[in-house]
PDB file of C-alpha atoms in Angstrom:
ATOM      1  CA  UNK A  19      99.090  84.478  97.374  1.00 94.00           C
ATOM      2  CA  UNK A  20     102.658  85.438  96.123  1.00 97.00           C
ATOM      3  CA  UNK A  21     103.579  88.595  97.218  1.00 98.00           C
ATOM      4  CA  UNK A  22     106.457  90.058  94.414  1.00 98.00           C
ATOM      5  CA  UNK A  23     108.321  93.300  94.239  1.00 98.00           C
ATOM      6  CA  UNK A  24     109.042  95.230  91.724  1.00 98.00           C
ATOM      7  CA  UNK A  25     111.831  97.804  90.831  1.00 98.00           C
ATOM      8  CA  UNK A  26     111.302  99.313  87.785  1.00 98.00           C
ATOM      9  CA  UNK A  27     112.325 103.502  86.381  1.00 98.00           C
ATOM     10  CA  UNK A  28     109.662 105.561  84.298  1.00 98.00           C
ATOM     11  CA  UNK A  29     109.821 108.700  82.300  1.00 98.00           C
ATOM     12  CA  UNK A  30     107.181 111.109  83.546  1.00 97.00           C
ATOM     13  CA  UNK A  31     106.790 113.335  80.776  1.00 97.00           C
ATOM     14  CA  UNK A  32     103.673 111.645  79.214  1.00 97.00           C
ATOM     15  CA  UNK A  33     102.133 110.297  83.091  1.00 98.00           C
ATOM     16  CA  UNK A  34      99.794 112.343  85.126  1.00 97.00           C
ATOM     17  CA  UNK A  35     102.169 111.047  88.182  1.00 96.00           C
ATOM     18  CA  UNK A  36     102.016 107.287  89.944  1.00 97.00           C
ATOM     19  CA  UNK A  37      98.476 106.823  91.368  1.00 95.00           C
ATOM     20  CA  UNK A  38      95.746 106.262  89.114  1.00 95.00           C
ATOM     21  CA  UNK A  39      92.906 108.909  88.261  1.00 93.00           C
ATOM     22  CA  UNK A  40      89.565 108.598  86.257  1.00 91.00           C
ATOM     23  CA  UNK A  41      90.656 109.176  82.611  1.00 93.00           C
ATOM     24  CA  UNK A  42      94.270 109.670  83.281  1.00 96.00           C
ATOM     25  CA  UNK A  43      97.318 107.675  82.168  1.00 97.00           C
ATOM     26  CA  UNK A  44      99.248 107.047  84.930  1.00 98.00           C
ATOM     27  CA  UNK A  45     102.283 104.408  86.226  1.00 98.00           C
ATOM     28  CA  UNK A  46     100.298 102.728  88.696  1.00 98.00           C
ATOM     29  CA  UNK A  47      97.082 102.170  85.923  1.00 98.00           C
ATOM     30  CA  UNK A  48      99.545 101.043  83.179  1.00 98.00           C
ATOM     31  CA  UNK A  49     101.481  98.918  85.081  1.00 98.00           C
ATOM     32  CA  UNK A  50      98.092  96.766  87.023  1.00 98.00           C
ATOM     33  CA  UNK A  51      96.576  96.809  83.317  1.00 97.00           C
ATOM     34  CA  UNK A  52      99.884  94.644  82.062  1.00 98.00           C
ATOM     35  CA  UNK A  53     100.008  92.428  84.798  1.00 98.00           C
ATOM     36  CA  UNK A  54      96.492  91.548  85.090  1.00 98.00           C
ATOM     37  CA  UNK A  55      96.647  90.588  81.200  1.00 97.00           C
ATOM     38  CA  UNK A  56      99.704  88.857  82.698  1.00 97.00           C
ATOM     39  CA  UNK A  57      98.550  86.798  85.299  1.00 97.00           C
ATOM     40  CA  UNK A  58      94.849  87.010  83.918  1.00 96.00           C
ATOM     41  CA  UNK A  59      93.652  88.071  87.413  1.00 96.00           C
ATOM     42  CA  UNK A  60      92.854  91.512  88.485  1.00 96.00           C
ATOM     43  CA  UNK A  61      96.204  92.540  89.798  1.00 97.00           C
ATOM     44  CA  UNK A  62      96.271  96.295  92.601  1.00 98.00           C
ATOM     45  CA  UNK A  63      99.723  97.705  93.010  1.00 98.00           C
ATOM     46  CA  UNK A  64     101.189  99.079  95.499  1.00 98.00           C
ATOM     47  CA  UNK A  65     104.043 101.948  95.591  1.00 98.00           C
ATOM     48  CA  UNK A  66     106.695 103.402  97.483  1.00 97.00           C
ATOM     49  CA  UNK A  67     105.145 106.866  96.882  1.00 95.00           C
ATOM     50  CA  UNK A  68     102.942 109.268  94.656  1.00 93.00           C
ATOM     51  CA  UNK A  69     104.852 111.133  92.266  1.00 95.00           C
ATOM     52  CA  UNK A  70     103.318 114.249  90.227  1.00 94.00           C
ATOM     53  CA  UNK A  71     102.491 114.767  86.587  1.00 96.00           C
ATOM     54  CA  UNK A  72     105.870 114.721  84.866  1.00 97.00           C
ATOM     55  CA  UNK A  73     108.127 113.607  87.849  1.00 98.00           C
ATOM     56  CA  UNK A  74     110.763 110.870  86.255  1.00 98.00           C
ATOM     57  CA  UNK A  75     111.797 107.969  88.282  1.00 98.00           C
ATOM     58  CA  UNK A  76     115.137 106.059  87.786  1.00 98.00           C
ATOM     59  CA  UNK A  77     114.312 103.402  90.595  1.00 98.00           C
ATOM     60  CA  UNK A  78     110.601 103.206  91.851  1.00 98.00           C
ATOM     61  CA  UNK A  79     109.817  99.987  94.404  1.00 98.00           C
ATOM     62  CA  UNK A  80     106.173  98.551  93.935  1.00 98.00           C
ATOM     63  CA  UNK A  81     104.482  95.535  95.030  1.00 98.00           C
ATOM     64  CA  UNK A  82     101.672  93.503  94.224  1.00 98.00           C
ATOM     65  CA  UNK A  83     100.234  90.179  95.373  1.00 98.00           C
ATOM     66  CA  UNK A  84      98.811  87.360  92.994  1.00 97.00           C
ATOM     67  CA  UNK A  85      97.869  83.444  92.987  1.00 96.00           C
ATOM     68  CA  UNK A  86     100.222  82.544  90.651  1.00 94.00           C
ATOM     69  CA  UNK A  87     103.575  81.339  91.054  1.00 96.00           C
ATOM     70  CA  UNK A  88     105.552  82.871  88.190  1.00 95.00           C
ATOM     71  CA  UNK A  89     109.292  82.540  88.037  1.00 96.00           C
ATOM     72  CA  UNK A  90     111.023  85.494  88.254  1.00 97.00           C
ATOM     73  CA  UNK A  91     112.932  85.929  85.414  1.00 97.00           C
ATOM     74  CA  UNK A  92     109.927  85.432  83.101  1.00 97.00           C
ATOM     75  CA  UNK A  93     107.825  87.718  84.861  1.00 98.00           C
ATOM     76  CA  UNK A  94     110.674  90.180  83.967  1.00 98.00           C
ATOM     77  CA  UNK A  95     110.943  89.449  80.464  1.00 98.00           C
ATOM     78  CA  UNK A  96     106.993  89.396  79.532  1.00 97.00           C
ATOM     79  CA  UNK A  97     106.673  93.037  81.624  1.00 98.00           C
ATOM     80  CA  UNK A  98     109.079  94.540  79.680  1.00 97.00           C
ATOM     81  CA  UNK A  99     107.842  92.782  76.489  1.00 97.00           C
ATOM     82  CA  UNK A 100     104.198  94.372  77.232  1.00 97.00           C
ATOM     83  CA  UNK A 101     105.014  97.568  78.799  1.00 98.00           C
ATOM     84  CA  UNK A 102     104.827 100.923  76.784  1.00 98.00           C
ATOM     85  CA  UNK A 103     108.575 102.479  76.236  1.00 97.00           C
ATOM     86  CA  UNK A 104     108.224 104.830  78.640  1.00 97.00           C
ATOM     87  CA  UNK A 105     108.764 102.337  81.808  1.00 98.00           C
ATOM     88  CA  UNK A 106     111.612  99.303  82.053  1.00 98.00           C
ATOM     89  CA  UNK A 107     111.120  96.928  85.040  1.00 98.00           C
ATOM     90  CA  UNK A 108     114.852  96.144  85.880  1.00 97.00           C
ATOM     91  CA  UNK A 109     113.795  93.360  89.178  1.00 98.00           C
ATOM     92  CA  UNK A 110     111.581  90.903  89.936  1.00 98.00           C
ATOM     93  CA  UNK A 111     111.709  89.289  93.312  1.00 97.00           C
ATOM     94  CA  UNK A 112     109.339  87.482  95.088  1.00 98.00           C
ATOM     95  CA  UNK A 113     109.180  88.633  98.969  1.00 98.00           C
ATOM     96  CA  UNK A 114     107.547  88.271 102.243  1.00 97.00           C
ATOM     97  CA  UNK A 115     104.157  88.117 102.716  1.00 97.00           C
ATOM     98  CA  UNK A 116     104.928  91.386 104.993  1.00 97.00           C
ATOM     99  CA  UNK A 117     106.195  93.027 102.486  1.00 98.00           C
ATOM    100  CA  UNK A 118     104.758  96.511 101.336  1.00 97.00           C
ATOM    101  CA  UNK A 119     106.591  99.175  99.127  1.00 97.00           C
ATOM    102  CA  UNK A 120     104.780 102.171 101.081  1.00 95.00           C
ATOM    103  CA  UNK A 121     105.408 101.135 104.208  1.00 95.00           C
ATOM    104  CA  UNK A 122     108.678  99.021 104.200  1.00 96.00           C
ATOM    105  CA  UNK A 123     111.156 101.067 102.436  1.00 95.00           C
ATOM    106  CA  UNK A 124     113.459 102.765 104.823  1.00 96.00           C
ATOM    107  CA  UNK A 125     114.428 105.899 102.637  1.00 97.00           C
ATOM    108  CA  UNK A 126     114.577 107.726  99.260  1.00 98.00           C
ATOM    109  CA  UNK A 127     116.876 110.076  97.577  1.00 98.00           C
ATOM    110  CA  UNK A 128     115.599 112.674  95.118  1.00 98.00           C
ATOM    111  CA  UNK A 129     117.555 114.026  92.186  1.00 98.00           C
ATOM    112  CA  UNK A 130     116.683 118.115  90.904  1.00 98.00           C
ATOM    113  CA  UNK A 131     118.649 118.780  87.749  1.00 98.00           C
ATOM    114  CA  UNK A 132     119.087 122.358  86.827  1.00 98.00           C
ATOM    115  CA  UNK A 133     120.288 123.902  83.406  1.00 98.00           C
ATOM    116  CA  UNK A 134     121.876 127.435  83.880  1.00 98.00           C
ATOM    117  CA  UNK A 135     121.678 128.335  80.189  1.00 98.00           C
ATOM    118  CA  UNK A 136     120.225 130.880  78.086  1.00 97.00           C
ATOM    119  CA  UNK A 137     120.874 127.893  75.508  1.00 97.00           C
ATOM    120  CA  UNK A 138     118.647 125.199  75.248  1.00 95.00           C
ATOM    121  CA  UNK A 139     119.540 121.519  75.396  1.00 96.00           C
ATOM    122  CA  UNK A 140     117.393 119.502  73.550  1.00 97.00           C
ATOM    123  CA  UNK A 141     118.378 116.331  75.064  1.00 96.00           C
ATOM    124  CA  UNK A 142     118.318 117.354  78.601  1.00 97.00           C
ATOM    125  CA  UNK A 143     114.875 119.710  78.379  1.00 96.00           C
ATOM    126  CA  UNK A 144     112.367 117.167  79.246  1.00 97.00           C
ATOM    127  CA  UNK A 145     115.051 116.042  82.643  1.00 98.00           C
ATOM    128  CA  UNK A 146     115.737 119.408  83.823  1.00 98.00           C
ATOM    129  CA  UNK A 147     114.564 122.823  84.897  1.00 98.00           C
ATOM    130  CA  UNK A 148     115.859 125.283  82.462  1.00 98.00           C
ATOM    131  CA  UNK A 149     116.753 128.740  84.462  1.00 98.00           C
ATOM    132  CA  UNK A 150     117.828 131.126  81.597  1.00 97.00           C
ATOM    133  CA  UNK A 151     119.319 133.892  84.196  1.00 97.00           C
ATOM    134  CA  UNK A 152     122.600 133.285  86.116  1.00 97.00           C
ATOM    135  CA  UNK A 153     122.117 131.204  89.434  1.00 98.00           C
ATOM    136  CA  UNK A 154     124.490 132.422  92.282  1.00 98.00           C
ATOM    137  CA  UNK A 155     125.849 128.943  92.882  1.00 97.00           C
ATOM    138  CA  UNK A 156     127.113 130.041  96.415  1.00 97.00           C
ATOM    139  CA  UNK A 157     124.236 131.492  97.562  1.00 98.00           C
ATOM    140  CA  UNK A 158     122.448 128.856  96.479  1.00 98.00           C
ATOM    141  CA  UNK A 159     124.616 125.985  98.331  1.00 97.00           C
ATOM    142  CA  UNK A 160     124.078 128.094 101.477  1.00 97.00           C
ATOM    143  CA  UNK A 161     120.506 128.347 101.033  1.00 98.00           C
ATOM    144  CA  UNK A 162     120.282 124.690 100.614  1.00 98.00           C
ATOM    145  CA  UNK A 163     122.721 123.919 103.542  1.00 97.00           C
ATOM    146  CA  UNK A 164     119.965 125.679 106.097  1.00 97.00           C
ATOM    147  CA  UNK A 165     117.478 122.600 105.295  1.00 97.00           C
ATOM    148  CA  UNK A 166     120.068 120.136 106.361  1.00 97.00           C
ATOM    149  CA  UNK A 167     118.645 118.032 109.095  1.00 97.00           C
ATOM    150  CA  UNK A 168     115.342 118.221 111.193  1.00 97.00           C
ATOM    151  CA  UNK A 169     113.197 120.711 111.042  1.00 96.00           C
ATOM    152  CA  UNK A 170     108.926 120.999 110.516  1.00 94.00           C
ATOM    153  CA  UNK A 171     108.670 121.345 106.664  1.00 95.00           C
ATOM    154  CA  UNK A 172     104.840 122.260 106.911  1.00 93.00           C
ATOM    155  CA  UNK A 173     105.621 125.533 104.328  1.00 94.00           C
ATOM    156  CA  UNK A 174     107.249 123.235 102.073  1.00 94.00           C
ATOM    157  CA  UNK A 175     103.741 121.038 102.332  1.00 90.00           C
ATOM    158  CA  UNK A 176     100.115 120.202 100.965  1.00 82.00           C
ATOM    159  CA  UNK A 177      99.241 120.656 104.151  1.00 68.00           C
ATOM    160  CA  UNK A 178      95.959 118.897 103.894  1.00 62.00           C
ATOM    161  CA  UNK A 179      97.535 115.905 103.075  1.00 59.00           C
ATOM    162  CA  UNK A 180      99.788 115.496 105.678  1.00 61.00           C
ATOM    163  CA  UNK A 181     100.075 114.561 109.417  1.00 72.00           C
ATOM    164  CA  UNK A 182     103.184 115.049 110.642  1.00 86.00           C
ATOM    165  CA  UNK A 183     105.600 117.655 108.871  1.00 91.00           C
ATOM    166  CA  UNK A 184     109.066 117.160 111.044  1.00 94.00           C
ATOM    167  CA  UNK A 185     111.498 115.237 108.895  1.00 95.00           C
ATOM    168  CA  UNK A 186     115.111 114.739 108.617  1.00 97.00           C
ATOM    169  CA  UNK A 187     117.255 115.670 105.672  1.00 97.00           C
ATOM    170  CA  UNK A 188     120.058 112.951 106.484  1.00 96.00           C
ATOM    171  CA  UNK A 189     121.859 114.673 103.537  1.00 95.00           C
ATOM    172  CA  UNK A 190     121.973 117.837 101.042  1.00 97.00           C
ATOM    173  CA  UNK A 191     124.352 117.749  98.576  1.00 97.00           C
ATOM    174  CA  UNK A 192     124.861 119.924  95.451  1.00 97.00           C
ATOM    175  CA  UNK A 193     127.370 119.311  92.348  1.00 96.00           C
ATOM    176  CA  UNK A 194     127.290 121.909  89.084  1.00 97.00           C
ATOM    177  CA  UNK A 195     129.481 120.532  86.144  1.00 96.00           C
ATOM    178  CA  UNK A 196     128.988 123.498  83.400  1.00 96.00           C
ATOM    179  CA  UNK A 197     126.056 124.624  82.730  1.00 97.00           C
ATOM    180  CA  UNK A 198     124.646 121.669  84.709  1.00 98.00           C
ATOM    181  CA  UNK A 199     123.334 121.905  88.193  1.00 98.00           C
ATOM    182  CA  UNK A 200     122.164 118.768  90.418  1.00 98.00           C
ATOM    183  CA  UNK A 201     120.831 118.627  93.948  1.00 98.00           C
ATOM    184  CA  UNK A 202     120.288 115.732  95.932  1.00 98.00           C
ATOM    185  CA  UNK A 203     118.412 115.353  99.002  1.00 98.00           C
ATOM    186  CA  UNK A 204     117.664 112.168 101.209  1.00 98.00           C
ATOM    187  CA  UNK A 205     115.379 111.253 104.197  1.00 97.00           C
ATOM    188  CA  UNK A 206     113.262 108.467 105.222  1.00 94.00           C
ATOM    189  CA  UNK A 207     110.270 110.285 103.615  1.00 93.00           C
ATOM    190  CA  UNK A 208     109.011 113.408 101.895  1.00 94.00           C
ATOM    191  CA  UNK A 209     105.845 115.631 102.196  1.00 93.00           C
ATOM    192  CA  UNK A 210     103.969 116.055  98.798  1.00 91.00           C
ATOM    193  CA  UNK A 211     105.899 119.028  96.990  1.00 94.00           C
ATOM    194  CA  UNK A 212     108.200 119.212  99.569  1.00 95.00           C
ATOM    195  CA  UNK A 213     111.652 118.920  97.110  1.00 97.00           C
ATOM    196  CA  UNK A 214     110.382 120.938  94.496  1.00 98.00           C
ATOM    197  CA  UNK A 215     109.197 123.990  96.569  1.00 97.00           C
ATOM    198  CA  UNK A 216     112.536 123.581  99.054  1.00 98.00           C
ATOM    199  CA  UNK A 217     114.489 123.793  95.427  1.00 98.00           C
ATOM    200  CA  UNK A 218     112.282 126.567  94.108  1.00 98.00           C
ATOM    201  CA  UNK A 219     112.432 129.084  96.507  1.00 98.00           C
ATOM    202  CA  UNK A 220     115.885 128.124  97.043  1.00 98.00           C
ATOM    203  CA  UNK A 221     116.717 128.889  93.457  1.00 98.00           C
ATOM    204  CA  UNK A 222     114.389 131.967  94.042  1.00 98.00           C
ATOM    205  CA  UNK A 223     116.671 133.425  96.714  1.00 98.00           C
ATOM    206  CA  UNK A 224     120.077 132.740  94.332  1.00 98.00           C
ATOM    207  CA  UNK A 225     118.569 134.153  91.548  1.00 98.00           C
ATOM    208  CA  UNK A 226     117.489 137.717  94.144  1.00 97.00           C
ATOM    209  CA  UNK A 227     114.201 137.151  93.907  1.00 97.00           C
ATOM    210  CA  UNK A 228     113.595 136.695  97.241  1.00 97.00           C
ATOM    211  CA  UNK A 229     115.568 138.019  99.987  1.00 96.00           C
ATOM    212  CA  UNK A 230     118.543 135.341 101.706  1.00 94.00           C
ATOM    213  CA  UNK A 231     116.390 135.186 104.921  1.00 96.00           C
ATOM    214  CA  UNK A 232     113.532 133.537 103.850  1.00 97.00           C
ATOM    215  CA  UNK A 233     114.164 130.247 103.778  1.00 97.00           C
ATOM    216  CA  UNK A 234     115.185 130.298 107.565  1.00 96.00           C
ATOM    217  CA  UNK A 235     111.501 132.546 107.837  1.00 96.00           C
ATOM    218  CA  UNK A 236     109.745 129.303 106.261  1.00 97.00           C
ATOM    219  CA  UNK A 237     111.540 126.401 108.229  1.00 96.00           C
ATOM    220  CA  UNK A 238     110.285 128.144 111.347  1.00 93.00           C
ATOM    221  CA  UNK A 239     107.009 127.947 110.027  1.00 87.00           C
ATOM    222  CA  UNK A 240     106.284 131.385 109.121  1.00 90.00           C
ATOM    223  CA  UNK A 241     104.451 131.771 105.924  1.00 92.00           C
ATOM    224  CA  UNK A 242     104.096 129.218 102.584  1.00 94.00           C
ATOM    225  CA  UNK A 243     107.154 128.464 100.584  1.00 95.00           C
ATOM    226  CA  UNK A 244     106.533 130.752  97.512  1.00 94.00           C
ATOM    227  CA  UNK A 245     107.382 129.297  94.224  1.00 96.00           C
ATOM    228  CA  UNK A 246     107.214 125.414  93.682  1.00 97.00           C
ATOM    229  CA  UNK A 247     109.838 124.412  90.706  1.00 98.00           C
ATOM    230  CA  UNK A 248     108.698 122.681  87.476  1.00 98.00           C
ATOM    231  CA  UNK A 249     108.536 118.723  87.752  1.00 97.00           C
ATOM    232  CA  UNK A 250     110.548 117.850  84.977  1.00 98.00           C
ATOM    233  CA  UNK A 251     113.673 118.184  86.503  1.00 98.00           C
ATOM    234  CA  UNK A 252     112.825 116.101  89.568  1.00 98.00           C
ATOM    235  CA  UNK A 253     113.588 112.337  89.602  1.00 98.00           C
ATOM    236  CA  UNK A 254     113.331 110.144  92.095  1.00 98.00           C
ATOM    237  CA  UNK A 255     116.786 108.359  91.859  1.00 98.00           C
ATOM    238  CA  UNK A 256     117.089 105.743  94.447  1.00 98.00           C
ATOM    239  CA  UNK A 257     114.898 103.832  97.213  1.00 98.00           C
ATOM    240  CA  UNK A 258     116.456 102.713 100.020  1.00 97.00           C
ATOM    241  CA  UNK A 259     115.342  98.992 101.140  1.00 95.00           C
TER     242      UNK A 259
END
């Protein structure tokens, strides 16, 4: 069996997330459907993590196994010449047998895109989280600033999904050209939810919804993060091999 890896990007607005459901059209079901017409063998991917309904990716690892041996470079050109419009494979490498995209990958950064308009921008509303009322910027860097390295992110959780909540946020950065706001976290993994509930209430707290002291409340485990933000605007911008 070849074992080959995958790095591909997807726009999540018409998925119901990576794995695949009953009924559902989803990465992972779209992408196994093309390569088992492909290599005309029943082909099971294998990804570097579950992304929600609507979550974008602009560099997703996955990895499958099969008995062919097909040159790379041709395995790249018939995906992309199969695959629907709204996912580009942009690598094809073949790998060690070892090899396995949930497991290997040593870290990820996420991307949340914000726009701080009353105004509507029709080519950045599917990629971002449209806040109409004005986002104290400062508050909101030192909001995000208290998340900075380890701490148990069981608020930020589905709790029944997980095991063990500690993680390390090797870096929080935030950048706002205009009206546009991006964040940018990285670790060696995430929680389910965990970026878009950290961003929400975050955004929450700049916006005086919620008092300044609550996010320091939640990373000492004290209560459920309270507002989750929308999925569009997260993207899952780089794996780290």
């Amino acid at each position: 069996m070849i074992n080959y890896l995958l790095r591909l990007a997807f726009v999540g607005t018409n998925f119901s997330g990576w794995q695949v459901q009953p009924k559902e059209r989803t990465v992972q079901g779209v992408l196994q459907e093309a390569l088992s017409k492909i290599f005309n063998e029943e082909i099971k991917v294998i990804g570097c993590c579950r992304t929600d309904a609507g979550v974008h990716a602009l560099d997703y690892v996955a990895n499958f196994k099969a008995k062919k041996d097909f040159p790379e470079e041709k395995l790249l050109l018939a995906l992309n010449g199969i695959l629907p419009k709204d996912i580009g494979v942009y690598e094809v490498r073949k790998v060690s047998p070892e090899f396995n995209a949930r497991y290997s990958v040593k870290g990820k950064v996420y991307l949340y895109k914000i726009w701080n308009s009353e105004v509507r921008n029709p080519f950045l509303y599917p990629f971002t989280w449209q806040v109409k009322k004005g986002i104290n910027f400062e508050l909101l860097k030192r909001t995000l600033e208290l998340v900075r390295g380890e701490h148990d992110f069981r608020a930020f959780a589905k709790l029944e999904e997980e095991k063990n909540t500690v993680i390390n946020l090797e870096e929080v950065s935030l950048k706002r050209e205009g009206k546009l706001i991006e964040i940018r976290l990285r670790a060696s993994h995430f929680l389910r939810y965990m970026v878009r509930r950290i961003v929400g209430t975050a955004v929450k707290i700049a916006l005086g919804v919620y008092e300044p002291s609550l996010m320091e409340e939640l990373l000492k485990g004290k209560g459920k993060a309270p507002y989750t933000a929308p999925p569009q605007g997260l993207h899952l911008e780089k794996v780290i091999l």
